[in-house]
Short mmCIF file of C-alpha atoms and ligand atoms in Angstrom, two decimals:
data_model
loop_
_atom_site.label_atom_id
_atom_site.label_comp_id
_atom_site.label_asym_id
_atom_site.label_seq_id
_atom_site.Cartn_x
_atom_site.Cartn_y
_atom_site.Cartn_z
CA MET A 1 -7.06 -11.38 -37.82
CA THR A 2 -8.21 -15.10 -36.58
CA LYS A 3 -11.29 -17.01 -37.16
CA TRP A 4 -10.24 -19.95 -35.02
CA GLY A 5 -8.23 -21.96 -31.97
CA LYS A 6 -5.26 -21.68 -32.56
CA ARG A 7 -4.09 -25.61 -34.20
CA THR A 8 -7.06 -24.81 -36.29
CA GLU A 9 -5.08 -21.94 -37.67
CA ALA A 10 -2.25 -23.07 -37.55
CA ILE A 11 -3.56 -26.13 -40.27
CA HIS A 12 -5.86 -24.02 -42.13
CA GLY A 13 -5.31 -20.34 -41.88
CA GLY A 14 -4.41 -18.20 -45.18
CA ILE A 15 -4.64 -21.27 -47.49
CA ARG A 16 -4.94 -20.11 -51.53
CA ARG A 17 -5.89 -23.28 -53.74
CA SER A 18 -4.76 -22.36 -56.91
CA GLN A 19 -8.12 -23.32 -59.71
CA TYR A 20 -6.38 -27.24 -59.54
CA GLY A 21 -7.99 -27.37 -56.14
CA GLU A 22 -4.58 -29.26 -54.95
CA LEU A 23 -5.07 -30.39 -50.78
CA SER A 24 -1.49 -29.40 -49.52
CA GLU A 25 -0.26 -26.13 -50.51
CA ALA A 26 1.00 -25.56 -53.34
CA MET A 27 4.80 -24.27 -54.40
CA PHE A 28 4.62 -21.17 -56.96
CA MET A 29 8.49 -21.49 -57.33
CA THR A 30 8.69 -17.86 -59.43
CA GLN A 31 10.39 -15.23 -59.53
CA ALA A 32 7.94 -13.15 -61.43
CA PHE A 33 4.43 -12.39 -62.20
CA VAL A 34 3.49 -11.37 -65.53
CA TYR A 35 -0.04 -9.62 -66.85
CA PRO A 36 -2.24 -10.40 -69.64
CA SER A 37 -1.56 -6.79 -71.23
CA ALA A 38 0.59 -3.97 -70.47
CA GLU A 39 -2.36 -1.78 -69.30
CA ALA A 40 -3.12 -4.93 -66.66
CA ALA A 41 1.18 -4.05 -66.10
CA GLU A 42 0.49 -0.83 -65.05
CA ALA A 43 -2.30 -0.83 -63.37
CA ARG A 44 -0.76 -3.89 -60.47
CA PHE A 45 2.35 -1.67 -59.91
CA GLU A 46 -0.15 1.15 -59.24
CA GLN A 47 -1.86 -0.80 -57.07
CA SER A 48 -2.25 -4.70 -56.49
CA GLY A 49 -4.37 -6.25 -54.33
CA PRO A 50 -4.36 -8.79 -51.68
CA ASP A 51 -3.85 -11.86 -54.29
CA GLU A 52 -2.11 -9.85 -57.27
CA PHE A 53 2.02 -10.07 -56.74
CA ILE A 54 4.83 -8.68 -58.44
CA TYR A 55 8.35 -10.29 -57.86
CA ALA A 56 9.15 -12.44 -55.22
CA ARG A 57 11.20 -9.91 -52.80
CA TYR A 58 8.62 -7.98 -52.72
CA GLY A 59 5.81 -11.22 -52.12
CA ASN A 60 4.65 -14.36 -53.20
CA PRO A 61 1.52 -16.07 -53.51
CA THR A 62 3.36 -19.62 -51.23
CA ASN A 63 5.52 -16.74 -48.78
CA ARG A 64 1.90 -15.19 -48.69
CA MET A 65 0.74 -17.97 -47.17
CA PHE A 66 2.78 -18.36 -44.51
CA GLU A 67 2.95 -15.18 -43.43
CA ASP A 68 -0.80 -15.02 -43.28
CA ARG A 69 -1.11 -18.47 -41.34
CA ILE A 70 2.24 -17.57 -38.62
CA ALA A 71 -0.08 -14.68 -38.54
CA ALA A 72 -2.89 -16.31 -37.34
CA TYR A 73 -1.22 -18.77 -35.09
CA GLU A 74 0.84 -15.07 -33.03
CA GLY A 75 -2.52 -13.43 -33.40
CA THR A 76 -1.35 -10.71 -34.79
CA GLU A 77 -3.01 -8.68 -37.89
CA ASP A 78 0.13 -9.34 -39.86
CA ALA A 79 3.38 -10.90 -40.84
CA PHE A 80 6.37 -10.98 -42.88
CA ALA A 81 8.25 -14.07 -43.60
CA CYS A 82 12.27 -13.11 -43.76
CA THR A 83 15.63 -15.37 -45.01
CA SER A 84 16.16 -16.50 -41.48
CA GLY A 85 16.37 -14.92 -38.03
CA MET A 86 18.96 -12.73 -38.53
CA ALA A 87 16.97 -11.20 -41.36
CA ALA A 88 14.05 -10.39 -39.29
CA VAL A 89 15.71 -9.34 -36.31
CA ASN A 90 18.03 -6.92 -38.50
CA GLY A 91 15.01 -5.73 -40.32
CA ALA A 92 12.46 -5.07 -37.38
CA LEU A 93 15.31 -2.84 -36.22
CA MET A 94 16.57 -1.42 -39.10
CA ALA A 95 13.15 -0.41 -40.92
CA LEU A 96 12.25 1.19 -37.11
CA THR A 97 15.71 3.31 -36.28
CA LYS A 98 16.86 6.48 -37.47
CA ALA A 99 20.64 8.60 -36.54
CA GLY A 100 19.76 9.83 -33.59
CA ASP A 101 16.97 7.65 -32.33
CA HIS A 102 17.75 5.73 -28.63
CA VAL A 103 17.56 2.07 -28.00
CA VAL A 104 17.21 0.45 -24.84
CA SER A 105 17.87 -3.56 -24.79
CA SER A 106 18.70 -7.22 -22.64
CA ARG A 107 21.82 -7.57 -22.39
CA ALA A 108 21.81 -11.57 -22.48
CA LEU A 109 21.15 -11.74 -26.25
CA PHE A 110 22.06 -13.93 -29.48
CA GLY A 111 25.86 -12.87 -30.31
CA SER A 112 23.96 -12.21 -34.11
CA CYS A 113 21.58 -9.80 -32.42
CA LEU A 114 23.93 -8.30 -29.87
CA TYR A 115 25.63 -6.90 -33.20
CA VAL A 116 23.05 -5.40 -35.04
CA LEU A 117 22.54 -3.20 -31.93
CA GLU A 118 25.77 -2.04 -30.96
CA GLU A 119 28.28 -2.50 -34.15
CA VAL A 120 25.66 -1.81 -37.48
CA LEU A 121 22.55 0.88 -35.49
CA ALA A 122 25.48 2.25 -33.52
CA ARG A 123 27.90 3.16 -36.81
CA PHE A 124 24.58 5.07 -38.42
CA GLY A 125 24.29 7.22 -34.77
CA VAL A 126 21.79 4.89 -32.87
CA GLU A 127 22.52 4.95 -29.07
CA ILE A 128 21.96 2.11 -27.50
CA THR A 129 21.60 1.06 -24.46
CA LEU A 130 22.31 -1.96 -22.58
CA VAL A 131 20.65 -3.48 -19.43
CA ASP A 132 20.33 -6.03 -16.96
CA GLY A 133 17.02 -7.71 -18.60
CA THR A 134 15.95 -9.42 -15.38
CA ASP A 135 16.11 -6.31 -12.92
CA ASN A 136 12.73 -4.09 -13.79
CA ALA A 137 14.81 -1.00 -11.50
CA ALA A 138 17.20 -1.38 -14.98
CA TRP A 139 14.86 -0.42 -17.25
CA GLU A 140 12.62 1.98 -15.83
CA ALA A 141 16.28 3.87 -15.26
CA ALA A 142 17.15 3.94 -18.72
CA ILE A 143 14.08 4.41 -20.99
CA ARG A 144 13.60 7.60 -21.35
CA PRO A 145 11.56 10.56 -23.32
CA ASP A 146 13.85 10.02 -26.20
CA THR A 147 14.09 6.13 -25.88
CA THR A 148 12.68 4.98 -29.62
CA LEU A 149 12.41 1.52 -29.43
CA VAL A 150 13.59 -1.15 -26.33
CA PHE A 151 14.11 -5.20 -27.95
CA LEU A 152 14.74 -7.67 -25.80
CA GLU A 153 14.92 -11.74 -26.18
CA SER A 154 12.07 -12.59 -23.59
CA ILE A 155 14.41 -15.51 -22.65
CA SER A 156 18.07 -15.58 -23.25
CA ASN A 157 20.23 -17.73 -24.95
CA PRO A 158 21.38 -19.69 -24.13
CA THR A 159 21.16 -18.56 -20.49
CA LEU A 160 17.40 -18.84 -20.47
CA GLU A 161 16.98 -15.54 -18.42
CA VAL A 162 13.63 -14.83 -18.21
CA ILE A 163 12.05 -11.11 -18.87
CA ASP A 164 8.96 -9.07 -17.02
CA LEU A 165 7.72 -8.61 -20.31
CA GLN A 166 4.38 -6.66 -19.18
CA HIS A 167 6.54 -4.45 -17.54
CA VAL A 168 8.85 -3.72 -20.03
CA ILE A 169 6.24 -2.74 -22.67
CA ASN A 170 4.39 -1.17 -19.68
CA VAL A 171 7.44 1.30 -19.02
CA ALA A 172 8.68 1.41 -22.46
CA HIS A 173 5.55 2.66 -23.73
CA LYS A 174 4.26 5.33 -21.44
CA ASN A 175 7.55 6.89 -22.66
CA GLU A 176 6.37 6.45 -26.53
CA ALA A 177 8.83 3.82 -27.51
CA LEU A 178 7.97 1.01 -29.78
CA VAL A 179 9.14 -2.59 -28.34
CA VAL A 180 10.50 -6.04 -30.18
CA VAL A 181 10.16 -9.03 -28.83
CA ASP A 182 13.12 -11.45 -30.87
CA ASN A 183 10.78 -14.98 -28.47
CA ALA A 184 12.64 -17.65 -31.02
CA MET A 185 13.67 -19.40 -26.95
CA ILE A 186 9.75 -19.45 -25.58
CA THR A 187 8.37 -20.54 -28.96
CA PRO A 188 4.93 -19.50 -31.01
CA VAL A 189 3.20 -22.56 -28.88
CA TYR A 190 4.00 -20.71 -25.59
CA SER A 191 4.15 -17.69 -27.20
CA TYR A 192 1.98 -14.34 -25.05
CA ALA A 193 4.50 -11.04 -26.19
CA ALA A 194 1.03 -10.19 -28.83
CA ARG A 195 -1.19 -10.86 -26.61
CA MET A 196 1.00 -8.62 -23.40
CA GLY A 197 1.20 -6.17 -26.58
CA ALA A 198 4.67 -6.06 -27.30
CA ASP A 199 4.55 -4.50 -31.20
CA LEU A 200 6.32 -6.84 -33.32
CA VAL A 201 7.34 -10.37 -32.38
CA VAL A 202 10.27 -11.31 -34.47
CA TYR A 203 11.31 -15.61 -34.91
CA SER A 204 13.60 -16.98 -35.81
CA THR A 205 11.25 -19.67 -37.46
CA THR A 206 14.17 -22.11 -38.09
CA LYS A 207 13.88 -23.06 -34.34
CA HIS A 208 10.50 -24.50 -33.60
CA VAL A 209 8.59 -23.62 -36.25
CA ASP A 210 10.82 -26.02 -38.70
CA GLY A 211 11.47 -28.21 -35.61
CA GLN A 212 13.31 -30.68 -37.74
CA GLY A 213 17.47 -29.20 -38.60
CA ARG A 214 16.02 -28.17 -42.74
CA MET A 215 15.21 -24.20 -43.12
CA LEU A 216 16.37 -21.15 -42.40
CA GLY A 217 13.66 -18.79 -42.16
CA GLY A 218 12.63 -15.68 -39.68
CA ALA A 219 8.60 -13.74 -39.35
CA ILE A 220 8.26 -10.64 -38.52
CA CYS A 221 4.10 -10.54 -36.71
CA GLY A 222 2.64 -6.90 -35.94
CA SER A 223 -0.07 -5.05 -36.39
CA ARG A 224 -0.61 -4.12 -40.48
CA GLU A 225 0.41 -0.74 -40.19
CA LEU A 226 3.64 -1.79 -39.01
CA ILE A 227 4.60 -4.86 -41.30
CA ARG A 228 2.51 -3.23 -44.47
CA GLY A 229 4.17 -0.46 -43.51
CA PRO A 230 7.97 0.04 -42.93
CA ILE A 231 8.34 -3.60 -42.18
CA GLU A 232 7.54 -4.75 -45.40
CA THR A 233 9.73 -1.05 -46.95
CA TYR A 234 12.73 -1.90 -45.78
CA MET A 235 12.35 -5.83 -46.59
CA LYS A 236 11.51 -5.81 -49.27
CA HIS A 237 14.04 -2.85 -51.34
CA THR A 238 16.76 -4.73 -49.78
CA GLY A 239 15.75 -8.60 -49.81
CA GLY A 240 15.13 -9.93 -47.39
CA ALA A 241 12.64 -12.01 -48.15
CA ILE A 242 12.31 -16.11 -47.55
CA ASN A 243 12.32 -17.96 -50.20
CA PRO A 244 9.33 -19.83 -51.36
CA PHE A 245 10.26 -23.72 -51.19
CA ALA A 246 11.57 -22.27 -47.18
CA ALA A 247 7.95 -20.61 -47.08
CA TRP A 248 6.21 -24.05 -48.26
CA THR A 249 8.77 -25.84 -45.68
CA HIS A 250 7.35 -23.67 -42.87
CA LEU A 251 3.15 -23.97 -43.70
CA LYS A 252 3.42 -27.68 -43.57
CA SER A 253 5.81 -27.45 -40.48
CA LEU A 254 2.84 -25.19 -38.64
CA GLU A 255 0.60 -28.09 -39.03
CA THR A 256 2.65 -30.00 -36.71
CA MET A 257 4.17 -27.47 -34.02
CA ASP A 258 2.28 -26.77 -32.13
CA LEU A 259 2.01 -31.21 -30.66
CA ARG A 260 5.69 -31.60 -31.46
CA VAL A 261 6.19 -28.32 -28.86
CA ARG A 262 3.80 -28.98 -26.79
CA ALA A 263 5.04 -32.66 -26.59
CA GLN A 264 9.17 -31.64 -26.17
CA SER A 265 8.89 -29.39 -23.28
CA ASP A 266 6.49 -31.53 -21.61
CA SER A 267 9.99 -33.71 -22.07
CA ALA A 268 12.59 -30.74 -21.15
CA LEU A 269 10.91 -30.06 -18.00
CA LYS A 270 11.01 -33.53 -16.54
CA VAL A 271 14.59 -33.83 -17.68
CA ALA A 272 14.62 -30.69 -15.70
CA ASN A 273 13.41 -32.34 -12.31
CA ALA A 274 14.93 -35.24 -13.27
CA LEU A 275 18.29 -33.64 -13.27
CA GLN A 276 17.54 -31.09 -10.05
CA ASP A 277 19.48 -32.57 -7.58
CA HIS A 278 22.05 -34.49 -9.44
CA GLU A 279 25.78 -34.47 -7.48
CA LYS A 280 27.60 -34.29 -10.79
CA LEU A 281 25.45 -31.11 -11.69
CA SER A 282 26.11 -27.91 -9.95
CA LYS A 283 22.89 -25.45 -11.89
CA VAL A 284 19.75 -26.87 -13.60
CA MET A 285 17.75 -24.16 -15.36
CA TYR A 286 14.53 -24.21 -16.90
CA PRO A 287 11.95 -21.07 -16.52
CA THR A 288 9.27 -23.02 -15.37
CA HIS A 289 10.78 -25.62 -12.56
CA ALA A 290 10.87 -23.98 -9.13
CA LYS A 291 14.62 -23.49 -8.87
CA HIS A 292 14.62 -21.20 -11.39
CA PRO A 293 15.37 -17.16 -10.09
CA GLN A 294 12.48 -16.20 -11.81
CA TYR A 295 10.68 -18.46 -12.01
CA ALA A 296 7.25 -16.51 -10.62
CA VAL A 297 7.23 -14.30 -13.31
CA ALA A 298 7.87 -17.16 -15.57
CA ILE A 299 4.86 -19.47 -14.52
CA GLU A 300 2.76 -16.01 -14.75
CA GLN A 301 3.64 -15.39 -18.50
CA ALA A 302 3.63 -18.79 -19.70
CA ALA A 303 2.08 -22.44 -19.92
CA SER A 304 5.81 -24.11 -20.21
CA GLY A 305 9.37 -23.17 -19.85
CA GLY A 306 9.96 -23.98 -24.19
CA THR A 307 12.07 -27.07 -25.08
CA VAL A 308 16.16 -25.70 -23.70
CA LEU A 309 17.75 -25.96 -20.63
CA ALA A 310 20.52 -24.92 -19.07
CA ILE A 311 22.74 -27.05 -16.82
CA GLU A 312 26.14 -26.67 -15.23
CA VAL A 313 28.83 -29.74 -15.26
CA LYS A 314 30.91 -29.58 -11.56
CA GLY A 315 34.49 -29.50 -13.36
CA GLY A 316 34.68 -27.03 -15.39
CA LYS A 317 35.17 -27.30 -19.46
CA GLU A 318 36.77 -30.97 -19.25
CA ALA A 319 34.43 -32.45 -16.79
CA CYS A 320 31.37 -31.30 -19.83
CA PHE A 321 33.71 -32.36 -22.96
CA ARG A 322 33.65 -35.77 -21.24
CA PHE A 323 29.62 -35.89 -20.42
CA LEU A 324 29.26 -34.47 -24.48
CA ASN A 325 31.05 -37.23 -25.73
CA ALA A 326 29.71 -40.09 -23.91
CA LEU A 327 25.78 -39.41 -24.95
CA GLU A 328 24.77 -41.48 -27.25
CA ILE A 329 21.07 -40.53 -27.61
CA PHE A 330 22.16 -36.20 -27.89
CA ILE A 331 24.12 -34.67 -30.49
CA ILE A 332 26.81 -31.85 -30.88
CA SER A 333 25.19 -29.23 -32.52
CA ASN A 334 25.15 -25.42 -32.14
CA ASN A 335 21.50 -25.34 -33.12
CA PHE A 336 18.23 -26.18 -30.95
CA ALA A 337 13.55 -26.92 -31.12
CA ASP A 338 14.65 -30.17 -33.59
CA ALA A 339 12.87 -33.45 -33.38
CA LYS A 340 16.74 -34.94 -32.38
CA SER A 341 18.00 -33.74 -29.05
CA ILE A 342 20.83 -32.09 -29.48
CA VAL A 343 23.57 -30.06 -26.65
CA THR A 344 25.95 -27.34 -27.16
CA HIS A 345 29.17 -26.16 -25.03
CA PRO A 346 28.35 -22.12 -26.15
CA ALA A 347 31.31 -21.40 -23.99
CA THR A 348 33.63 -23.11 -27.25
CA THR A 349 31.06 -22.99 -29.87
CA THR A 350 28.46 -20.58 -30.33
CA HIS A 351 29.90 -17.84 -28.06
CA GLN A 352 33.86 -18.98 -28.18
CA ARG A 353 34.90 -15.62 -29.60
CA LEU A 354 33.29 -13.20 -26.58
CA PRO A 355 36.04 -12.13 -24.65
CA GLN A 356 36.02 -13.42 -20.81
CA GLU A 357 34.95 -10.16 -19.07
CA GLN A 358 31.04 -10.71 -21.45
CA LYS A 359 30.59 -14.32 -21.31
CA ASP A 360 31.64 -13.95 -17.69
CA ALA A 361 29.10 -10.80 -17.23
CA LEU A 362 25.99 -13.32 -19.63
CA GLY A 363 26.69 -15.76 -16.96
CA ILE A 364 28.37 -18.62 -19.88
CA SER A 365 30.94 -20.05 -18.40
CA ASP A 366 32.77 -23.08 -19.02
CA SER A 367 30.37 -24.95 -16.97
CA MET A 368 27.23 -24.48 -19.21
CA VAL A 369 25.44 -26.97 -21.90
CA ARG A 370 22.45 -26.26 -23.50
CA VAL A 371 20.64 -28.84 -23.41
CA SER A 372 17.44 -28.50 -26.21
CA ILE A 373 15.21 -30.96 -25.74
CA GLY A 374 13.87 -32.92 -28.82
CA LEU A 375 11.48 -35.41 -29.21
CA GLU A 376 12.33 -38.83 -28.11
CA GLU A 377 11.28 -40.87 -25.14
CA PRO A 378 11.69 -38.70 -22.68
CA GLU A 379 13.05 -41.68 -20.24
CA ASP A 380 15.48 -42.46 -22.61
CA LEU A 381 16.79 -39.12 -22.47
CA ILE A 382 16.74 -39.33 -18.89
CA ALA A 383 18.83 -42.30 -19.04
CA ASP A 384 20.98 -41.17 -21.23
CA LEU A 385 22.15 -37.94 -18.90
CA THR A 386 22.62 -39.61 -16.45
CA ASN A 387 24.64 -42.75 -18.33
CA ALA A 388 26.33 -39.68 -19.69
CA LEU A 389 27.05 -37.73 -15.90
CA ALA A 390 28.26 -40.95 -14.59
CA ALA A 391 30.85 -41.13 -17.03
CA VAL A 392 32.43 -38.25 -15.48
C1 PLP B 1 18.85 -18.54 -33.41
C2 PLP B 1 18.51 -17.36 -33.17
C3 PLP B 1 18.09 -16.06 -33.90
C4 PLP B 1 18.77 -15.87 -35.25
O1 PLP B 1 18.27 -16.71 -36.33
P1 PLP B 1 18.56 -17.38 -37.26
O2 PLP B 1 17.43 -18.36 -38.07
O3 PLP B 1 19.76 -18.57 -36.81
O4 PLP B 1 18.87 -16.59 -38.05
C5 PLP B 1 17.33 -14.65 -33.41
N1 PLP B 1 17.69 -14.81 -32.48
C6 PLP B 1 17.75 -15.62 -31.10
C7 PLP B 1 16.97 -15.67 -29.84
C8 PLP B 1 17.88 -17.19 -32.07
O5 PLP B 1 18.05 -18.43 -30.89
#
């Protein structure tokens, strides 16, 4: 558990120095571990201590440093580090459900999360109910005494819907259902899920933890009982553990994440303010911006709305493409949360394959552009956006 403030934990949390006394965390690129004797091997397999390892799929000192550090930053007892955000989401859901269970989830989900729920879990006999996550009454109506698990994205990607998390957690816990929160968009810096009582908080660490476009990774944060119980058992037998190089990169990234995300989020609010009444835009969505439909919930839950905005350019796909192609600093890509500012047209890229009625239900129109704010000068970003809008 946490000993220091979050920023101190992000730098010193979980450190395990070897006999060489290295300053920076060591990267243990090893698959397996050796034992001084057959008796020692037997003992290790019988019961391994916190700093004793067997095989990298089960655990590794570099991975463990990252797990302890992100858990300390999040404020949970423990964490399991995964190969990607989707390995984390899949692991959390598969480890905690069985045939006959009922799961309630918000509908506005990252496409792969929806696949795990609707295709994978459903195939194994788990009943799924999808609700409008912003409608508190819909959660109450959907969560039943036989509901075993509730899943949601605290802020949805890419539509930036904000869920009243405390309400959902209260309703779920009254029915003894576990709550798993995909927290990618709100970032670990502004996370409130663990504090509000979520049972598991899941991250795509590919996003703000790495934040520099290099490594895929994921983390499941929660109580020791869940993490070293069903989560670790499922993950170690199914091969979802992060590799030590990615864990090492993430350790270094955690040292600067707090500063990066705060700077990016401050810029994101500046951009939202600068664009709010722009004549070429029909919508500017940023969670803690006064015009966001769930502004009151967003501002009560978090100190910031994160690093991403969603805007709608009047004139549909054609206008969006002209806007994207006229940008000089913003890069056209499908990632977000990077030091480099990025624009995405979800309707033709990340959500291209969704049937139109599903796009409509999720609010992903041809006019929508997801805008991820990086670490550049905010004034340069605003000028780039307004110049490109002038070209529309
Ligand atoms: C990116 C993302 C994921 C998947 O993460 P990967 O690291 O790409 O596997 C899951 N959920 C949300 C909300 C995301 O944004």
